[in-house]
PDB file of C-alpha atoms in Angstrom:
ATOM      1  CA  MET A1197      -8.056  20.352 -16.597  1.00  0.00           C
ATOM      2  CA  SER A1198      -6.757  18.352 -19.336  1.00  0.00           C
ATOM      3  CA  ALA A1199      -4.990  19.950 -22.348  1.00  0.00           C
ATOM      4  CA  VAL A1200      -3.300  16.474 -23.312  1.00  0.00           C
ATOM      5  CA  ASP A1201      -5.443  14.395 -25.544  1.00  0.00           C
ATOM      6  CA  THR A1202      -5.810  11.198 -23.760  1.00  0.00           C
ATOM      7  CA  THR A1203      -8.917  10.122 -25.776  1.00  0.00           C
ATOM      8  CA  ASN A1204      -6.525   8.790 -28.484  1.00  0.00           C
ATOM      9  CA  ARG A1205      -5.686   5.453 -26.876  1.00  0.00           C
ATOM     10  CA  ALA A1206      -2.867   4.797 -29.628  1.00  0.00           C
ATOM     11  CA  CYS A1207      -0.951   7.592 -28.276  1.00  0.00           C
ATOM     12  CA  CYS A1208      -1.042   6.433 -24.670  1.00  0.00           C
ATOM     13  CA  SER A1209      -1.678   2.695 -24.785  1.00  0.00           C
ATOM     14  CA  ILE A1210       0.262   0.659 -21.794  1.00  0.00           C
ATOM     15  CA  PRO A1211       1.245  -2.871 -21.204  1.00  0.00           C
ATOM     16  CA  VAL A1212      -1.234  -5.040 -19.520  1.00  0.00           C
ATOM     17  CA  VAL A1213      -1.020  -4.472 -15.860  1.00  0.00           C
ATOM     18  CA  GLN A1214      -0.311  -7.409 -13.726  1.00  0.00           C
ATOM     19  CA  VAL A1215      -1.201  -8.424 -10.171  1.00  0.00           C
ATOM     20  CA  ASP A1216       1.686 -10.450  -9.533  1.00  0.00           C
ATOM     21  CA  TYR A1217       4.599  -8.711 -11.367  1.00  0.00           C
ATOM     22  CA  THR A1218       8.282  -9.432 -12.181  1.00  0.00           C
ATOM     23  CA  ALA A1219      10.244  -6.397 -12.800  1.00  0.00           C
ATOM     24  CA  GLN A1220      12.047  -6.311 -16.093  1.00  0.00           C
ATOM     25  CA  GLY A1221      14.878  -3.992 -15.379  1.00  0.00           C
ATOM     26  CA  VAL A1222      18.119  -4.346 -13.654  1.00  0.00           C
ATOM     27  CA  TYR A1223      19.863  -2.544 -10.724  1.00  0.00           C
ATOM     28  CA  LYS A1224      23.337  -1.001 -11.223  1.00  0.00           C
ATOM     29  CA  PRO A1225      25.250   2.114 -10.141  1.00  0.00           C
ATOM     30  CA  HIS A1226      24.691   5.211 -12.078  1.00  0.00           C
ATOM     31  CA  GLY A1227      25.871   8.776 -11.482  1.00  0.00           C
ATOM     32  CA  ALA A1228      26.414   9.366  -7.748  1.00  0.00           C
ATOM     33  CA  PHE A1229      24.032   6.711  -6.841  1.00  0.00           C
ATOM     34  CA  ASP A1230      25.312   3.289  -5.816  1.00  0.00           C
ATOM     35  CA  ARG A1231      21.941   1.525  -6.916  1.00  0.00           C
ATOM     36  CA  VAL A1232      19.497   2.733  -9.758  1.00  0.00           C
ATOM     37  CA  TYR A1233      16.668   0.511 -11.204  1.00  0.00           C
ATOM     38  CA  VAL A1234      17.173   0.803 -14.979  1.00  0.00           C
ATOM     39  CA  THR A1235      14.570  -0.207 -17.506  1.00  0.00           C
ATOM     40  CA  GLY A1236      14.166   0.397 -21.323  1.00  0.00           C
ATOM     41  CA  ASP A1237      16.945   1.027 -24.007  1.00  0.00           C
ATOM     42  CA  ASN A1238      16.324   4.702 -25.510  1.00  0.00           C
ATOM     43  CA  SER A1239      19.711   6.491 -25.806  1.00  0.00           C
ATOM     44  CA  GLU A1240      17.814   9.846 -26.254  1.00  0.00           C
ATOM     45  CA  THR A1241      14.991  10.189 -24.143  1.00  0.00           C
ATOM     46  CA  ALA A1242      15.175   9.508 -20.332  1.00  0.00           C
ATOM     47  CA  LEU A1243      12.762   9.593 -17.494  1.00  0.00           C
ATOM     48  CA  ILE A1244      13.851   9.658 -13.961  1.00  0.00           C
ATOM     49  CA  VAL A1245      11.274   8.133 -11.512  1.00  0.00           C
ATOM     50  CA  VAL A1246      11.382   9.162  -7.936  1.00  0.00           C
ATOM     51  CA  TYR A1247       9.830   6.573  -5.626  1.00  0.00           C
ATOM     52  CA  ASP A1248       7.608   7.179  -2.445  1.00  0.00           C
ATOM     53  CA  ALA A1249       8.841   6.948   0.985  1.00  0.00           C
ATOM     54  CA  PHE A1250       8.700   3.258   1.040  1.00  0.00           C
ATOM     55  CA  GLY A1251      11.335   2.862  -1.597  1.00  0.00           C
ATOM     56  CA  TYR A1252      11.241   0.172  -4.216  1.00  0.00           C
ATOM     57  CA  PHE A1253       8.071  -1.943  -4.440  1.00  0.00           C
ATOM     58  CA  PRO A1254       6.751  -4.140  -7.286  1.00  0.00           C
ATOM     59  CA  GLN A1255       3.857  -1.815  -8.040  1.00  0.00           C
ATOM     60  CA  THR A1256       6.421   1.012  -8.517  1.00  0.00           C
ATOM     61  CA  LEU A1257       8.687  -1.058 -10.645  1.00  0.00           C
ATOM     62  CA  GLN A1258       5.905  -2.105 -12.850  1.00  0.00           C
ATOM     63  CA  GLY A1259       5.031   1.592 -13.165  1.00  0.00           C
ATOM     64  CA  ALA A1260       8.674   2.266 -14.428  1.00  0.00           C
ATOM     65  CA  ASP A1261       8.486  -0.539 -16.789  1.00  0.00           C
ATOM     66  CA  ILE A1262       5.213   0.716 -18.191  1.00  0.00           C
ATOM     67  CA  LEU A1263       6.500   4.265 -18.769  1.00  0.00           C
ATOM     68  CA  ALA A1264       9.885   2.754 -20.565  1.00  0.00           C
ATOM     69  CA  LYS A1265       7.520   1.030 -22.946  1.00  0.00           C
ATOM     70  CA  SER A1266       4.624   3.524 -23.291  1.00  0.00           C
ATOM     71  CA  VAL A1267       6.782   6.701 -23.584  1.00  0.00           C
ATOM     72  CA  GLY A1268       9.629   5.068 -25.393  1.00  0.00           C
ATOM     73  CA  ALA A1269      12.267   5.907 -22.939  1.00  0.00           C
ATOM     74  CA  GLN A1270      15.087   4.562 -20.545  1.00  0.00           C
ATOM     75  CA  VAL A1271      13.822   4.990 -17.120  1.00  0.00           C
ATOM     76  CA  PHE A1272      16.152   5.455 -14.165  1.00  0.00           C
ATOM     77  CA  MET A1273      14.868   4.980 -10.622  1.00  0.00           C
ATOM     78  CA  PRO A1274      17.784   5.962  -8.171  1.00  0.00           C
ATOM     79  CA  ASP A1275      17.754   4.653  -4.590  1.00  0.00           C
ATOM     80  CA  PHE A1276      17.832   8.086  -2.919  1.00  0.00           C
ATOM     81  CA  PHE A1277      17.560   6.403   0.726  1.00  0.00           C
ATOM     82  CA  GLY A1278      20.166   3.630   0.423  1.00  0.00           C
ATOM     83  CA  GLU A1279      19.292   0.035   1.123  1.00  0.00           C
ATOM     84  CA  GLY A1280      17.455  -0.561   4.402  1.00  0.00           C
ATOM     85  CA  ASN A1281      16.513   3.242   4.820  1.00  0.00           C
ATOM     86  CA  ALA A1282      13.214   3.302   3.186  1.00  0.00           C
ATOM     87  CA  CYS A1283       9.992   3.955   5.455  1.00  0.00           C
ATOM     88  CA  SER A1284       8.433   0.783   6.881  1.00  0.00           C
ATOM     89  CA  THR A1285       4.668   0.358   5.721  1.00  0.00           C
ATOM     90  CA  GLU A1286       4.131  -0.687   9.230  1.00  0.00           C
ATOM     91  CA  LYS A1287       5.098   2.557  10.833  1.00  0.00           C
ATOM     92  CA  VAL A1288       3.736   5.107   8.094  1.00  0.00           C
ATOM     93  CA  PRO A1289       1.150   6.697   8.353  1.00  0.00           C
ATOM     94  CA  PRO A1290       2.086   7.034  12.104  1.00  0.00           C
ATOM     95  CA  LYS A1291      -0.355   5.495  14.545  1.00  0.00           C
ATOM     96  CA  ASN A1292       1.272   6.280  17.752  1.00  0.00           C
ATOM     97  CA  ASP A1293       4.068   8.750  19.244  1.00  0.00           C
ATOM     98  CA  GLU A1294       6.621   6.126  18.472  1.00  0.00           C
ATOM     99  CA  ASP A1295       5.731   6.097  14.815  1.00  0.00           C
ATOM    100  CA  ARG A1296       5.613   9.761  14.694  1.00  0.00           C
ATOM    101  CA  LYS A1297       9.069  10.081  16.069  1.00  0.00           C
ATOM    102  CA  TYR A1298      10.292   7.278  13.562  1.00  0.00           C
ATOM    103  CA  PHE A1299       8.704   9.412  10.479  1.00  0.00           C
ATOM    104  CA  GLN A1300      10.104  12.670  11.735  1.00  0.00           C
ATOM    105  CA  GLU A1301      13.682  11.122  12.000  1.00  0.00           C
ATOM    106  CA  PHE A1302      13.220   9.808   8.430  1.00  0.00           C
ATOM    107  CA  MET A1303      12.272  13.164   7.104  1.00  0.00           C
ATOM    108  CA  GLU A1304      15.274  14.580   8.803  1.00  0.00           C
ATOM    109  CA  GLY A1305      17.489  11.989   7.569  1.00  0.00           C
ATOM    110  CA  PRO A1306      17.054   9.964   4.135  1.00  0.00           C
ATOM    111  CA  GLY A1307      13.845  11.894   3.340  1.00  0.00           C
ATOM    112  CA  ASN A1308      15.081  15.164   3.803  1.00  0.00           C
ATOM    113  CA  PHE A1309      13.682  17.392   0.943  1.00  0.00           C
ATOM    114  CA  PRO A1310      16.276  20.121   0.740  1.00  0.00           C
ATOM    115  CA  ALA A1311      19.095  17.492   0.527  1.00  0.00           C
ATOM    116  CA  SER A1312      17.519  15.353  -2.036  1.00  0.00           C
ATOM    117  CA  VAL A1313      16.527  17.904  -4.501  1.00  0.00           C
ATOM    118  CA  PRO A1314      20.140  18.698  -5.483  1.00  0.00           C
ATOM    119  CA  ARG A1315      20.841  14.946  -5.964  1.00  0.00           C
ATOM    120  CA  LEU A1316      18.022  14.523  -8.454  1.00  0.00           C
ATOM    121  CA  VAL A1317      19.132  17.739 -10.531  1.00  0.00           C
ATOM    122  CA  ALA A1318      22.714  16.403 -10.398  1.00  0.00           C
ATOM    123  CA  PHE A1319      21.397  13.086 -11.793  1.00  0.00           C
ATOM    124  CA  ALA A1320      19.560  14.689 -14.604  1.00  0.00           C
ATOM    125  CA  ASP A1321      22.638  16.699 -15.391  1.00  0.00           C
ATOM    126  CA  VAL A1322      24.599  13.486 -15.467  1.00  0.00           C
ATOM    127  CA  LEU A1323      22.152  12.073 -18.043  1.00  0.00           C
ATOM    128  CA  LYS A1324      22.234  15.163 -20.241  1.00  0.00           C
ATOM    129  CA  ALA A1325      26.047  14.741 -20.209  1.00  0.00           C
ATOM    130  CA  GLU A1326      25.722  11.359 -21.374  1.00  0.00           C
ATOM    131  CA  GLY A1327      23.806  12.566 -24.420  1.00  0.00           C
ATOM    132  CA  PHE A1328      20.085  12.226 -23.550  1.00  0.00           C
ATOM    133  CA  LYS A1329      18.173  14.972 -25.460  1.00  0.00           C
ATOM    134  CA  LYS A1330      14.994  14.906 -23.415  1.00  0.00           C
ATOM    135  CA  ILE A1331      14.804  14.379 -19.728  1.00  0.00           C
ATOM    136  CA  GLY A1332      11.626  14.023 -17.636  1.00  0.00           C
ATOM    137  CA  ALA A1333      10.870  13.049 -14.198  1.00  0.00           C
ATOM    138  CA  LEU A1334       7.888  11.524 -12.318  1.00  0.00           C
ATOM    139  CA  GLY A1335       7.587  11.139  -8.651  1.00  0.00           C
ATOM    140  CA  TYR A1336       5.100   9.784  -6.116  1.00  0.00           C
ATOM    141  CA  CYS A1337       4.073  11.224  -2.792  1.00  0.00           C
ATOM    142  CA  TRP A1338       7.464  11.906  -1.335  1.00  0.00           C
ATOM    143  CA  GLY A1339       9.097  11.959  -4.660  1.00  0.00           C
ATOM    144  CA  GLY A1340       6.477  14.059  -6.035  1.00  0.00           C
ATOM    145  CA  LYS A1341       7.559  16.809  -3.792  1.00  0.00           C
ATOM    146  CA  VAL A1342      11.260  16.260  -4.651  1.00  0.00           C
ATOM    147  CA  VAL A1343      10.260  16.550  -8.469  1.00  0.00           C
ATOM    148  CA  LEU A1344       8.409  19.514  -8.046  1.00  0.00           C
ATOM    149  CA  MET A1345      11.197  21.269  -6.159  1.00  0.00           C
ATOM    150  CA  GLY A1346      13.828  20.135  -8.733  1.00  0.00           C
ATOM    151  CA  ALA A1347      11.853  21.665 -11.692  1.00  0.00           C
ATOM    152  CA  SER A1348      10.917  25.003  -9.927  1.00  0.00           C
ATOM    153  CA  ASN A1349      13.597  27.018 -11.490  1.00  0.00           C
ATOM    154  CA  GLU A1350      14.404  27.934 -15.234  1.00  0.00           C
ATOM    155  CA  SER A1351      17.869  26.383 -15.009  1.00  0.00           C
ATOM    156  CA  SER A1352      16.566  22.962 -14.321  1.00  0.00           C
ATOM    157  CA  PRO A1353      17.697  20.276 -16.662  1.00  0.00           C
ATOM    158  CA  LEU A1354      13.951  18.630 -16.686  1.00  0.00           C
ATOM    159  CA  ASP A1355      12.066  18.996 -19.721  1.00  0.00           C
ATOM    160  CA  ALA A1356       8.594  17.713 -18.315  1.00  0.00           C
ATOM    161  CA  ILE A1357       7.595  16.206 -15.060  1.00  0.00           C
ATOM    162  CA  SER A1358       4.536  14.292 -13.504  1.00  0.00           C
ATOM    163  CA  VAL A1359       3.727  14.017  -9.943  1.00  0.00           C
ATOM    164  CA  VAL A1360       1.148  11.417  -8.634  1.00  0.00           C
ATOM    165  CA  HIS A1361      -0.404  11.876  -5.299  1.00  0.00           C
ATOM    166  CA  PRO A1362       2.255  14.448  -4.297  1.00  0.00           C
ATOM    167  CA  SER A1363       3.142  14.662  -0.500  1.00  0.00           C
ATOM    168  CA  ARG A1364       2.701  18.115   1.282  1.00  0.00           C
ATOM    169  CA  PHE A1365       1.407  19.686  -2.168  1.00  0.00           C
ATOM    170  CA  SER A1366       0.195  23.309  -2.454  1.00  0.00           C
ATOM    171  CA  ALA A1367      -0.631  25.547  -5.437  1.00  0.00           C
ATOM    172  CA  GLN A1368       2.566  27.375  -4.724  1.00  0.00           C
ATOM    173  CA  ASP A1369       4.573  24.321  -5.925  1.00  0.00           C
ATOM    174  CA  VAL A1370       3.632  25.143  -9.519  1.00  0.00           C
ATOM    175  CA  GLU A1371       4.224  28.989  -9.285  1.00  0.00           C
ATOM    176  CA  GLY A1372       7.926  28.583 -10.529  1.00  0.00           C
ATOM    177  CA  LEU A1373       7.419  25.796 -13.133  1.00  0.00           C
ATOM    178  CA  THR A1374       8.612  26.353 -16.561  1.00  0.00           C
ATOM    179  CA  VAL A1375       8.074  22.988 -17.966  1.00  0.00           C
ATOM    180  CA  PRO A1376       4.976  20.831 -18.706  1.00  0.00           C
ATOM    181  CA  LEU A1377       3.441  19.183 -15.748  1.00  0.00           C
ATOM    182  CA  GLY A1378       1.160  16.150 -15.230  1.00  0.00           C
ATOM    183  CA  LEU A1379      -0.576  16.628 -11.805  1.00  0.00           C
ATOM    184  CA  TYR A1380      -2.470  13.533 -10.550  1.00  0.00           C
ATOM    185  CA  SER A1381      -3.876  13.956  -7.073  1.00  0.00           C
ATOM    186  CA  SER A1382      -5.796  11.632  -4.791  1.00  0.00           C
ATOM    187  CA  ASN A1383      -8.648  12.220  -2.268  1.00  0.00           C
ATOM    188  CA  GLY A1384      -5.624  12.327   0.405  1.00  0.00           C
ATOM    189  CA  GLU A1385      -4.744  15.729  -1.168  1.00  0.00           C
ATOM    190  CA  SER A1386      -6.395  18.976  -0.855  1.00  0.00           C
ATOM    191  CA  ARG A1387      -8.782  19.519  -3.609  1.00  0.00           C
ATOM    192  CA  GLU A1388      -8.684  23.218  -2.861  1.00  0.00           C
ATOM    193  CA  GLU A1389      -4.829  23.286  -3.618  1.00  0.00           C
ATOM    194  CA  PHE A1390      -5.458  21.079  -6.645  1.00  0.00           C
ATOM    195  CA  ASP A1391      -7.829  23.527  -8.195  1.00  0.00           C
ATOM    196  CA  LYS A1392      -5.749  26.611  -7.385  1.00  0.00           C
ATOM    197  CA  ALA A1393      -2.830  24.728  -9.058  1.00  0.00           C
ATOM    198  CA  SER A1394      -4.813  23.712 -12.274  1.00  0.00           C
ATOM    199  CA  ASP A1395      -5.822  27.528 -12.610  1.00  0.00           C
ATOM    200  CA  LEU A1396      -2.130  28.515 -12.350  1.00  0.00           C
ATOM    201  CA  LEU A1397      -1.086  25.987 -14.916  1.00  0.00           C
ATOM    202  CA  SER A1398      -3.895  26.998 -17.339  1.00  0.00           C
ATOM    203  CA  LYS A1399      -2.177  30.600 -17.595  1.00  0.00           C
ATOM    204  CA  LYS A1400       1.309  29.217 -18.350  1.00  0.00           C
ATOM    205  CA  PRO A1401       2.708  29.353 -21.599  1.00  0.00           C
ATOM    206  CA  PHE A1402       2.869  25.619 -21.951  1.00  0.00           C
ATOM    207  CA  SER A1403      -0.625  24.992 -20.796  1.00  0.00           C
ATOM    208  CA  ALA A1404      -1.338  22.909 -23.953  1.00  0.00           C
ATOM    209  CA  LYS A1405       0.988  20.352 -22.625  1.00  0.00           C
ATOM    210  CA  VAL A1406      -0.313  20.154 -19.052  1.00  0.00           C
ATOM    211  CA  ASP A1407      -2.640  17.547 -17.825  1.00  0.00           C
ATOM    212  CA  CYS A1408      -4.446  17.566 -14.326  1.00  0.00           C
ATOM    213  CA  LYS A1409      -6.709  14.984 -12.898  1.00  0.00           C
ATOM    214  CA  TYR A1410      -8.060  14.784  -9.274  1.00  0.00           C
ATOM    215  CA  TYR A1411      -8.819  11.054  -8.449  1.00  0.00           C
ATOM    216  CA  SER A1412     -11.488  11.595  -5.919  1.00  0.00           C
ATOM    217  CA  ASN A1413     -12.205   8.009  -5.587  1.00  0.00           C
ATOM    218  CA  MET A1414      -8.580   6.963  -5.095  1.00  0.00           C
ATOM    219  CA  PHE A1415      -6.498   7.064  -1.761  1.00  0.00           C
ATOM    220  CA  HIS A1416      -2.902   8.635  -1.363  1.00  0.00           C
ATOM    221  CA  GLY A1417      -0.611   5.804  -2.745  1.00  0.00           C
ATOM    222  CA  TRP A1418      -2.951   4.278  -5.151  1.00  0.00           C
ATOM    223  CA  ALA A1419      -0.324   4.294  -8.044  1.00  0.00           C
ATOM    224  CA  ALA A1420       2.887   3.242  -6.109  1.00  0.00           C
ATOM    225  CA  ALA A1421       3.807   1.050  -3.214  1.00  0.00           C
ATOM    226  CA  ARG A1422       0.129   1.083  -1.629  1.00  0.00           C
ATOM    227  CA  ALA A1423      -1.467   0.176  -4.834  1.00  0.00           C
ATOM    228  CA  ASN A1424      -3.860  -2.939  -4.329  1.00  0.00           C
ATOM    229  CA  LEU A1425      -4.001  -4.158  -8.005  1.00  0.00           C
ATOM    230  CA  SER A1426      -6.124  -7.121  -6.970  1.00  0.00           C
ATOM    231  CA  ASP A1427      -8.902  -4.406  -6.622  1.00  0.00           C
ATOM    232  CA  PRO A1428     -10.691  -3.553  -9.996  1.00  0.00           C
ATOM    233  CA  ASP A1429     -11.220  -0.055  -9.204  1.00  0.00           C
ATOM    234  CA  ASN A1430      -7.642   0.477  -8.105  1.00  0.00           C
ATOM    235  CA  LYS A1431      -6.352  -1.240 -10.937  1.00  0.00           C
ATOM    236  CA  ARG A1432      -8.578   0.664 -13.447  1.00  0.00           C
ATOM    237  CA  GLU A1433      -7.276   4.055 -11.967  1.00  0.00           C
ATOM    238  CA  TYR A1434      -3.860   2.809 -11.889  1.00  0.00           C
ATOM    239  CA  GLU A1435      -3.913   1.961 -15.604  1.00  0.00           C
ATOM    240  CA  ASP A1436      -5.668   5.432 -16.144  1.00  0.00           C
ATOM    241  CA  VAL A1437      -2.933   7.267 -14.491  1.00  0.00           C
ATOM    242  CA  TYR A1438       0.077   5.763 -16.230  1.00  0.00           C
ATOM    243  CA  SER A1439      -1.891   6.237 -19.472  1.00  0.00           C
ATOM    244  CA  ARG A1440      -2.075   9.872 -18.828  1.00  0.00           C
ATOM    245  CA  ALA A1441       1.399  10.215 -17.818  1.00  0.00           C
ATOM    246  CA  ALA A1442       2.856   8.376 -20.681  1.00  0.00           C
ATOM    247  CA  ALA A1443       0.635  10.620 -22.993  1.00  0.00           C
ATOM    248  CA  LEU A1444       1.812  13.780 -21.285  1.00  0.00           C
ATOM    249  CA  PHE A1445       5.591  12.787 -21.672  1.00  0.00           C
ATOM    250  CA  ARG A1446       5.038  11.817 -25.306  1.00  0.00           C
ATOM    251  CA  ASN A1447       3.384  15.115 -26.106  1.00  0.00           C
ATOM    252  CA  ALA A1448       6.024  17.039 -24.199  1.00  0.00           C
ATOM    253  CA  PHE A1449       8.960  15.539 -25.859  1.00  0.00           C
ATOM    254  CA  ALA A1450       7.475  15.645 -29.312  1.00  0.00           C
TER     255      ALA A1450
END
């Protein structure tokens, strides 16, 4: 399902994706977070990017820079976990009991969903108080779940959201949504739940601003920390998903 017109490349063209990338933004305190990656300079449109369980990675930072330029927004990526507390790519996905214990402790600590959602909403409230007129959010994997939970009530300060290979996704995650959604799943998420969610979204009053695509040829993590941009297929789909997400936000904010 794609109600957003992504055939007009002018509306969603993105900067050239680079394999060896140097981030364009800066890190600084903002709101209640001691460290936030900030890129772009728009003073009216903001995007909050919520990283995956592995925290700041060049592939994720490049995505934030792409969105800043393609959407015409100031992008903020808060450090939810704090320095040194992100998951290790060596231990997740878990391969043994020790890894499983490590991941469980992460999910009960820095990665706790119920504790993270209010922090996202509070950060969006800070941006609104600073004068931003449109605020969106995009999350990957762990961050996708946080974004979905943060947007699932009528009082949410978010105006549009996108989620890329969202963790623990189910169709129930979209039932309470009242804002446009870009849903971009990989073959690591349930196709059945994706189809159910797409059907629910098609009945929403904002369905014309919804965009859904199931990337059956891509693995969980292809657009964030686990992206292998040296692989032509991964790079092509990385470019595609950021083009679609950029188009969704531009359309939602219009």
